[in-house]
Amino acid sequence: MVTTAYIAGATDAQLICITYELFLEAIREALKVEGQARKVYINRAREVLLVLSENLNLEVDVARNLMSLYIYIQDILINHYKDESKLEESYKLIEVIYEGYKEIAENGRHQVQTMQNTQAVYAGMTYGKDDLNEMIIESPNRGYQV
């Protein structure tokens, strides 16, 4: 589960991983259903792909290559969403990129926290089996610095 605290404390590589995870989840769900329900998940995947493509720095060669890949996947999502093999292909393509970013995030090559000076939030299970309580530590020097 992704929480506000996790996102606020995430590095830029972790945020990209979260975005790719959202895409992969939408495609997984689309493959489980048919008809209008599939279109809902396909549209969700297209929205995530749009976010990914809008945030590319096209002055970098790798980003231009990613944009070409995103355009190809967008074509699959628009024109071939009924073809499960094409959806699986789009899943596998994004999964490879996701794994690369995941390795970057885990190995600490890109450990700059995206938001600085955010509120500290600690979450943990309490006495109840299903209770989740968040404790917020106030700071007089609070405020988002991006």
PDB file of C-alpha atoms in Angstrom, residues 42-92:
ATOM      1  CA  ILE A  42      -6.938   0.360 -20.200  1.00  0.00           C
ATOM      2  CA  ASN A  43      -7.863   4.015 -19.717  1.00  0.00           C
ATOM      3  CA  ARG A  44      -6.152   3.974 -16.324  1.00  0.00           C
ATOM      4  CA  ALA A  45      -3.002   2.534 -17.942  1.00  0.00           C
ATOM      5  CA  ARG A  46      -3.172   5.202 -20.669  1.00  0.00           C
ATOM      6  CA  GLU A  47      -3.390   7.951 -18.036  1.00  0.00           C
ATOM      7  CA  VAL A  48      -0.319   6.577 -16.261  1.00  0.00           C
ATOM      8  CA  LEU A  49       1.535   6.337 -19.580  1.00  0.00           C
ATOM      9  CA  LEU A  50       0.638   9.967 -20.267  1.00  0.00           C
ATOM     10  CA  VAL A  51       2.151  11.007 -16.927  1.00  0.00           C
ATOM     11  CA  LEU A  52       5.314   9.051 -17.728  1.00  0.00           C
ATOM     12  CA  SER A  53       5.647  10.585 -21.191  1.00  0.00           C
ATOM     13  CA  GLU A  54       4.896  14.150 -20.052  1.00  0.00           C
ATOM     14  CA  ASN A  55       7.768  13.983 -17.580  1.00  0.00           C
ATOM     15  CA  LEU A  56      10.459  12.910 -20.016  1.00  0.00           C
ATOM     16  CA  ASN A  57      13.381  15.224 -20.703  1.00  0.00           C
ATOM     17  CA  LEU A  58      13.491  14.863 -24.470  1.00  0.00           C
ATOM     18  CA  GLU A  59      16.938  16.455 -24.661  1.00  0.00           C
ATOM     19  CA  VAL A  60      18.331  13.104 -23.473  1.00  0.00           C
ATOM     20  CA  ASP A  61      18.691  10.206 -25.937  1.00  0.00           C
ATOM     21  CA  VAL A  62      17.327   7.620 -23.510  1.00  0.00           C
ATOM     22  CA  ALA A  63      14.218   9.730 -22.947  1.00  0.00           C
ATOM     23  CA  ARG A  64      13.581   9.976 -26.693  1.00  0.00           C
ATOM     24  CA  ASN A  65      13.871   6.179 -26.915  1.00  0.00           C
ATOM     25  CA  LEU A  66      11.445   5.815 -24.020  1.00  0.00           C
ATOM     26  CA  MET A  67       9.023   8.187 -25.760  1.00  0.00           C
ATOM     27  CA  SER A  68       9.088   5.978 -28.870  1.00  0.00           C
ATOM     28  CA  LEU A  69       8.350   2.974 -26.685  1.00  0.00           C
ATOM     29  CA  TYR A  70       5.531   4.808 -24.889  1.00  0.00           C
ATOM     30  CA  ILE A  71       3.995   5.752 -28.263  1.00  0.00           C
ATOM     31  CA  TYR A  72       4.124   2.101 -29.332  1.00  0.00           C
ATOM     32  CA  ILE A  73       2.481   0.995 -26.088  1.00  0.00           C
ATOM     33  CA  GLN A  74      -0.128   3.739 -26.410  1.00  0.00           C
ATOM     34  CA  ASP A  75      -0.979   2.350 -29.857  1.00  0.00           C
ATOM     35  CA  ILE A  76      -1.471  -1.089 -28.324  1.00  0.00           C
ATOM     36  CA  LEU A  77      -3.736   0.334 -25.627  1.00  0.00           C
ATOM     37  CA  ILE A  78      -5.852   2.264 -28.145  1.00  0.00           C
ATOM     38  CA  ASN A  79      -6.043  -0.118 -31.093  1.00  0.00           C
ATOM     39  CA  HIS A  80      -5.302  -3.590 -29.751  1.00  0.00           C
ATOM     40  CA  TYR A  81      -6.704  -3.618 -26.207  1.00  0.00           C
ATOM     41  CA  LYS A  82      -8.850  -6.665 -27.008  1.00  0.00           C
ATOM     42  CA  ASP A  83      -5.761  -8.689 -28.001  1.00  0.00           C
ATOM     43  CA  GLU A  84      -4.418 -10.267 -24.808  1.00  0.00           C
ATOM     44  CA  SER A  85      -1.055 -11.095 -26.383  1.00  0.00           C
ATOM     45  CA  LYS A  86      -0.535  -7.412 -27.244  1.00  0.00           C
ATOM     46  CA  LEU A  87      -1.498  -6.351 -23.716  1.00  0.00           C
ATOM     47  CA  GLU A  88       0.943  -8.904 -22.315  1.00  0.00           C
ATOM     48  CA  GLU A  89       3.615  -7.497 -24.626  1.00  0.00           C
ATOM     49  CA  SER A  90       3.007  -3.968 -23.297  1.00  0.00           C
ATOM     50  CA  TYR A  91       3.175  -5.350 -19.749  1.00  0.00           C
ATOM     51  CA  LYS A  92       6.500  -7.072 -20.402  1.00  0.00           C
TER      52      LYS A  92
END
